[in-house]
Amino acid sequence: MTTDIHSMADLSTFALVVQHQGFRQAGRASGQSASALSEAVRRLENKLGIRLLLRTTRSVTPTEAGALLLSRLKPALDEVANALDVLNDLRDRPRGTLRLNVPVSAARFFLQPMVNEFLSAYPEIMLELVVDNNFVDVVASGCDAGIRYGEKLEQDMIAVPIGPRTQRFAVAAAPSYLARRGIPEHPRDLLQHACLRGKFLSGAIYPWEFERDGQTLTVEPTGPLIVTPTVADLAVSAAVAGHGLIYLFEEWLEPYISSGQLQPVLQDWWLSFPGPFLYYSGRRHLPAPLRAFIDFVQ
């Protein structure tokens, strides 16, 4: 294949599609249409004379040839991106895209004022937030950095404290529910109550963890509702309506507790844990937008 500007662009498109596991996802990430990306990959396959992607209605995966090409191609594309990013150092203000993978709780509570200030300070940076509570590989997912809690950090990652340094999981229920079912006095009592639970997109259901005086306890209660983090407000609404007890970040429940819509229970047992970290690969060149955000956070 003769290498030209169009071929290089098609190679980059191929890598982007594989990274995002689909044309639509890659199109959203790059601001291009899925049909344009599909045509670029088809053009590349025609030039090479070999199929690079297996396309189904549900997924797009590389063929053996595609995987081999990507393994040789990605380091070169990374080097090109790094070389272009060096030019950012010559500008008064960095520009480009910063893609962060963050949990729902961070996006909801402490990131909003931080994002507002960052966008004001760096108007030429486009910030893309991917809200995801699954334990993804930040680099493999195409993000520059992520926000997670300490026990969830991947190896070979650099961590910078961000947001509140101590948080708690709280338990609460509507006064009407507690009047009807009684107030639990010990975490084990929750096994006799209706509990509104959460689960990861992987299907794993969150256990309810407690601690007091050095003693830790894990409970896996049952109840009428299970939700993923992206719709946790639905579970809060169900708790306010009297359908059961809820276990969630204290910051999430505090407004409802303050208003009297929810009543806290088992407060002596609420689990405290260290706050989140911004983490990124220590093995990669830091793009200028990410360097700016790290300096901003620190």
Short mmCIF file of C-alpha atoms in Angstrom, two decimals:
data_model
loop_
_atom_site.label_atom_id
_atom_site.label_comp_id
_atom_site.label_asym_id
_atom_site.label_seq_id
_atom_site.Cartn_x
_atom_site.Cartn_y
_atom_site.Cartn_z
CA MET A 1 0.00 0.00 0.00
CA THR A 2 1.33 3.42 -0.93
CA THR A 3 1.49 5.55 2.21
CA ASP A 4 -0.10 8.98 1.81
CA ILE A 5 -2.01 11.44 3.95
CA HIS A 6 -5.30 9.71 3.25
CA SER A 7 -3.86 6.31 4.14
CA MET A 8 -2.50 7.66 7.43
CA ALA A 9 -5.91 9.12 8.23
CA ASP A 10 -7.57 5.78 7.46
CA LEU A 11 -5.09 3.95 9.69
CA SER A 12 -5.91 6.36 12.51
CA THR A 13 -9.62 5.80 11.91
CA PHE A 14 -9.15 2.02 12.07
CA ALA A 15 -7.36 2.32 15.42
CA LEU A 16 -10.08 4.65 16.73
CA VAL A 17 -12.87 2.24 15.78
CA VAL A 18 -11.12 -0.69 17.48
CA GLN A 19 -10.43 1.42 20.57
CA HIS A 20 -14.11 2.36 20.93
CA GLN A 21 -15.39 -1.05 19.80
CA GLY A 22 -17.75 0.36 17.21
CA PHE A 23 -18.34 2.98 14.54
CA ARG A 24 -21.02 4.89 16.44
CA GLN A 25 -18.95 5.06 19.63
CA ALA A 26 -15.88 6.17 17.66
CA GLY A 27 -18.00 8.72 15.83
CA ARG A 28 -19.23 10.23 19.09
CA ALA A 29 -15.67 10.41 20.40
CA SER A 30 -14.26 12.03 17.26
CA GLY A 31 -17.18 14.16 16.12
CA GLN A 32 -17.44 12.28 12.81
CA SER A 33 -20.29 10.29 11.33
CA ALA A 34 -20.32 6.53 11.70
CA SER A 35 -20.77 6.15 7.93
CA ALA A 36 -17.65 8.23 7.24
CA LEU A 37 -15.61 6.09 9.63
CA SER A 38 -16.98 2.89 8.09
CA GLU A 39 -16.08 4.10 4.61
CA ALA A 40 -12.53 4.97 5.75
CA VAL A 41 -11.99 1.47 7.18
CA ARG A 42 -13.48 -0.14 4.06
CA ARG A 43 -11.15 1.96 1.90
CA LEU A 44 -8.19 0.82 3.99
CA GLU A 45 -9.23 -2.83 3.72
CA ASN A 46 -9.51 -2.49 -0.06
CA LYS A 47 -6.02 -0.98 -0.30
CA LEU A 48 -4.53 -3.71 1.87
CA GLY A 49 -6.56 -6.48 0.27
CA ILE A 50 -7.49 -8.05 3.59
CA ARG A 51 -10.35 -7.87 6.10
CA LEU A 52 -9.39 -5.95 9.24
CA LEU A 53 -12.68 -5.88 11.17
CA LEU A 54 -15.44 -8.37 11.89
CA ARG A 55 -18.70 -6.41 11.81
CA THR A 56 -21.94 -7.63 13.39
CA THR A 57 -25.06 -5.75 14.42
CA ARG A 58 -23.82 -5.78 18.03
CA SER A 59 -20.06 -5.43 17.89
CA VAL A 60 -16.99 -4.60 15.86
CA THR A 61 -13.85 -6.62 16.59
CA PRO A 62 -10.49 -6.89 14.78
CA THR A 63 -9.68 -9.93 12.71
CA GLU A 64 -6.36 -11.69 13.27
CA ALA A 65 -4.84 -9.42 10.61
CA GLY A 66 -6.48 -6.38 12.18
CA ALA A 67 -5.14 -7.22 15.64
CA LEU A 68 -1.64 -7.71 14.20
CA LEU A 69 -1.79 -4.40 12.37
CA LEU A 70 -3.05 -2.59 15.46
CA SER A 71 -0.28 -4.00 17.64
CA ARG A 72 2.32 -2.48 15.28
CA LEU A 73 0.33 0.64 14.49
CA LYS A 74 -0.66 1.92 17.94
CA PRO A 75 2.85 2.77 19.23
CA ALA A 76 3.51 4.74 16.03
CA LEU A 77 0.21 6.65 16.31
CA ASP A 78 0.94 7.40 19.96
CA GLU A 79 4.33 8.80 18.98
CA VAL A 80 2.75 11.01 16.32
CA ALA A 81 0.20 12.30 18.86
CA ASN A 82 2.98 12.95 21.38
CA ALA A 83 5.06 14.81 18.78
CA LEU A 84 2.12 17.04 17.85
CA ASP A 85 1.33 17.66 21.51
CA VAL A 86 4.85 19.01 22.08
CA LEU A 87 3.68 22.06 20.11
CA ASN A 88 1.26 22.75 22.96
CA ASP A 89 4.23 23.68 25.12
CA LEU A 90 4.88 26.63 22.81
CA ARG A 91 1.39 28.06 23.31
CA ASP A 92 0.39 30.41 26.08
CA ARG A 93 -2.61 28.19 26.80
CA PRO A 94 -2.88 24.47 26.00
CA ARG A 95 -5.57 23.23 23.67
CA GLY A 96 -6.96 19.85 22.74
CA THR A 97 -9.25 17.24 24.24
CA LEU A 98 -9.08 15.84 27.77
CA ARG A 99 -11.06 12.64 28.27
CA LEU A 100 -11.73 11.58 31.88
CA ASN A 101 -13.36 8.40 33.12
CA VAL A 102 -15.22 9.20 36.37
CA PRO A 103 -17.69 7.51 38.72
CA VAL A 104 -21.23 8.79 39.11
CA SER A 105 -20.58 10.12 42.62
CA ALA A 106 -17.68 12.31 41.43
CA ALA A 107 -19.66 13.72 38.52
CA ARG A 108 -22.57 14.46 40.82
CA PHE A 109 -20.91 16.00 43.84
CA PHE A 110 -17.46 17.54 43.65
CA LEU A 111 -16.60 17.76 39.94
CA GLN A 112 -19.17 20.35 38.89
CA PRO A 113 -17.56 23.46 40.45
CA MET A 114 -14.11 22.12 39.51
CA VAL A 115 -15.16 21.66 35.88
CA ASN A 116 -16.63 25.17 35.74
CA GLU A 117 -13.40 26.71 37.01
CA PHE A 118 -11.22 24.57 34.74
CA LEU A 119 -13.19 25.45 31.61
CA SER A 120 -12.93 29.13 32.50
CA ALA A 121 -9.18 28.86 33.02
CA TYR A 122 -8.59 26.79 29.85
CA PRO A 123 -11.20 27.76 27.25
CA GLU A 124 -9.31 26.04 24.43
CA ILE A 125 -9.50 22.61 26.07
CA MET A 126 -12.51 20.39 25.36
CA LEU A 127 -13.29 18.26 28.42
CA GLU A 128 -15.08 14.96 27.82
CA LEU A 129 -16.41 13.14 30.89
CA VAL A 130 -17.18 9.44 30.59
CA VAL A 131 -19.31 8.49 33.59
CA ASP A 132 -18.60 4.85 34.39
CA ASN A 133 -18.58 2.97 37.70
CA ASN A 134 -17.05 -0.16 36.19
CA PHE A 135 -13.40 -0.88 36.89
CA VAL A 136 -12.12 -0.14 33.40
CA ASP A 137 -8.55 0.12 32.18
CA VAL A 138 -8.26 3.87 31.61
CA VAL A 139 -5.68 3.63 28.84
CA ALA A 140 -7.45 0.81 27.00
CA SER A 141 -10.76 2.69 27.20
CA GLY A 142 -9.24 5.64 25.36
CA CYS A 143 -9.32 8.02 28.33
CA ASP A 144 -6.40 10.18 29.42
CA ALA A 145 -7.09 9.75 33.14
CA GLY A 146 -9.71 8.52 35.56
CA ILE A 147 -11.12 9.15 39.00
CA ARG A 148 -11.41 6.18 41.33
CA TYR A 149 -10.95 5.23 44.94
CA GLY A 150 -7.61 3.94 46.20
CA GLU A 151 -8.42 0.26 46.40
CA LYS A 152 -9.53 0.30 42.76
CA LEU A 153 -6.39 1.82 41.24
CA GLU A 154 -4.60 -0.13 38.54
CA GLN A 155 -0.90 -0.98 38.66
CA ASP A 156 1.69 1.40 37.23
CA MET A 157 -0.64 4.35 37.72
CA ILE A 158 0.14 7.71 39.31
CA ALA A 159 -2.53 8.92 41.76
CA VAL A 160 -3.28 12.52 42.73
CA PRO A 161 -5.82 13.27 45.51
CA ILE A 162 -8.96 14.96 44.21
CA GLY A 163 -12.22 15.86 45.93
CA PRO A 164 -13.10 15.15 49.58
CA ARG A 165 -10.44 13.23 51.46
CA THR A 166 -12.85 11.27 53.67
CA GLN A 167 -16.33 10.04 52.82
CA ARG A 168 -18.95 7.80 54.38
CA PHE A 169 -21.69 5.42 53.30
CA ALA A 170 -24.95 6.29 55.02
CA VAL A 171 -28.12 4.29 55.68
CA ALA A 172 -31.53 5.92 55.86
CA ALA A 173 -35.24 5.33 55.34
CA ALA A 174 -38.43 7.32 55.30
CA PRO A 175 -40.02 7.93 58.74
CA SER A 176 -43.15 6.19 57.42
CA TYR A 177 -41.17 3.03 56.63
CA LEU A 178 -39.46 2.98 60.02
CA ALA A 179 -42.79 3.52 61.81
CA ARG A 180 -44.19 0.54 59.94
CA ARG A 181 -41.22 -1.85 60.06
CA GLY A 182 -39.17 -0.67 63.04
CA ILE A 183 -35.70 0.83 63.33
CA PRO A 184 -32.75 -1.56 62.82
CA GLU A 185 -30.39 -1.54 65.80
CA HIS A 186 -27.62 -3.65 64.25
CA PRO A 187 -26.51 -4.20 60.62
CA ARG A 188 -27.67 -7.83 60.85
CA ASP A 189 -31.22 -6.53 61.41
CA LEU A 190 -31.16 -5.35 57.79
CA LEU A 191 -31.65 -8.96 56.70
CA GLN A 192 -35.22 -8.64 58.01
CA HIS A 193 -35.88 -5.37 56.17
CA ALA A 194 -36.68 -4.24 52.64
CA CYS A 195 -33.47 -2.75 51.22
CA LEU A 196 -33.02 -0.76 48.03
CA ARG A 197 -29.79 -1.95 46.47
CA GLY A 198 -27.34 -0.98 43.74
CA LYS A 199 -25.28 -2.99 41.31
CA PHE A 200 -22.48 -2.52 38.80
CA LEU A 201 -23.19 -2.77 35.08
CA SER A 202 -21.29 -6.07 35.24
CA GLY A 203 -24.17 -7.45 37.32
CA ALA A 204 -22.34 -7.59 40.66
CA ILE A 205 -24.52 -6.26 43.49
CA TYR A 206 -22.93 -3.93 46.04
CA PRO A 207 -22.56 -5.44 49.51
CA TRP A 208 -23.44 -3.13 52.40
CA GLU A 209 -20.32 -2.62 54.51
CA PHE A 210 -20.17 -1.33 58.07
CA GLU A 211 -17.60 -0.71 60.79
CA ARG A 212 -17.57 0.22 64.47
CA ASP A 213 -14.75 0.21 67.03
CA GLY A 214 -12.47 -1.65 64.65
CA GLN A 215 -15.08 -4.27 63.82
CA THR A 216 -16.13 -4.61 60.18
CA LEU A 217 -19.27 -6.29 58.93
CA THR A 218 -20.67 -7.00 55.47
CA VAL A 219 -24.36 -7.55 54.86
CA GLU A 220 -26.10 -8.64 51.65
CA PRO A 221 -29.75 -7.75 52.24
CA THR A 222 -32.72 -8.25 49.95
CA GLY A 223 -35.45 -5.91 48.81
CA PRO A 224 -37.85 -4.79 46.11
CA LEU A 225 -35.49 -2.69 43.96
CA ILE A 226 -32.01 -2.93 42.41
CA VAL A 227 -30.56 -0.08 40.33
CA THR A 228 -27.28 0.81 38.62
CA PRO A 229 -25.45 3.96 39.81
CA THR A 230 -26.61 6.06 36.88
CA VAL A 231 -30.19 5.87 38.18
CA ALA A 232 -29.47 5.92 41.91
CA ASP A 233 -31.86 8.85 42.25
CA LEU A 234 -34.65 6.42 41.44
CA ALA A 235 -33.68 4.36 44.50
CA VAL A 236 -33.57 7.53 46.62
CA SER A 237 -37.07 8.40 45.42
CA ALA A 238 -38.26 4.91 46.36
CA ALA A 239 -36.73 5.33 49.82
CA VAL A 240 -38.46 8.69 50.30
CA ALA A 241 -41.72 7.02 49.25
CA GLY A 242 -41.30 4.48 52.06
CA HIS A 243 -40.35 1.37 50.09
CA GLY A 244 -37.23 0.50 52.09
CA LEU A 245 -33.82 1.38 53.48
CA ILE A 246 -31.13 2.84 51.23
CA TYR A 247 -27.33 2.66 51.49
CA LEU A 248 -25.51 5.40 49.58
CA PHE A 249 -22.89 8.13 49.79
CA GLU A 250 -23.65 10.43 52.72
CA GLU A 251 -23.46 13.46 50.40
CA TRP A 252 -26.20 11.94 48.26
CA LEU A 253 -28.61 11.40 51.15
CA GLU A 254 -27.81 14.47 53.25
CA PRO A 255 -30.32 16.86 51.59
CA TYR A 256 -33.14 14.38 52.18
CA ILE A 257 -32.03 13.78 55.76
CA SER A 258 -31.85 17.53 56.40
CA SER A 259 -35.36 18.02 55.03
CA GLY A 260 -36.76 15.18 57.14
CA GLN A 261 -37.74 13.08 54.12
CA LEU A 262 -35.28 10.41 55.23
CA GLN A 263 -34.19 9.43 58.74
CA PRO A 264 -30.64 8.16 59.32
CA VAL A 265 -30.17 4.78 61.02
CA LEU A 266 -27.18 2.79 62.27
CA GLN A 267 -25.03 5.95 62.32
CA ASP A 268 -22.50 4.36 64.69
CA TRP A 269 -21.84 1.79 61.98
CA TRP A 270 -21.46 4.06 58.94
CA LEU A 271 -18.32 3.11 57.00
CA SER A 272 -15.69 5.82 56.47
CA PHE A 273 -13.27 5.49 53.58
CA PRO A 274 -10.53 7.59 51.92
CA GLY A 275 -11.56 10.02 49.20
CA PRO A 276 -10.93 9.54 45.48
CA PHE A 277 -7.84 10.02 43.32
CA LEU A 278 -7.19 11.28 39.82
CA TYR A 279 -5.03 8.58 38.28
CA TYR A 280 -3.14 8.26 35.01
CA SER A 281 -0.45 6.13 33.43
CA GLY A 282 3.10 6.85 34.55
CA ARG A 283 4.43 5.25 31.38
CA ARG A 284 2.88 7.60 28.83
CA HIS A 285 3.67 11.05 27.60
CA LEU A 286 1.30 13.45 29.35
CA PRO A 287 -0.78 15.43 26.84
CA ALA A 288 -0.84 19.15 27.55
CA PRO A 289 -4.57 19.18 28.51
CA LEU A 290 -3.95 16.47 31.11
CA ARG A 291 -0.88 18.27 32.48
CA ALA A 292 -3.00 21.41 32.81
CA PHE A 293 -5.73 19.51 34.69
CA ILE A 294 -3.22 17.86 37.05
CA ASP A 295 -1.69 21.26 37.86
CA PHE A 296 -5.20 22.66 38.35
CA VAL A 297 -6.16 19.85 40.75
CA GLN A 298 -2.96 20.16 42.75
#
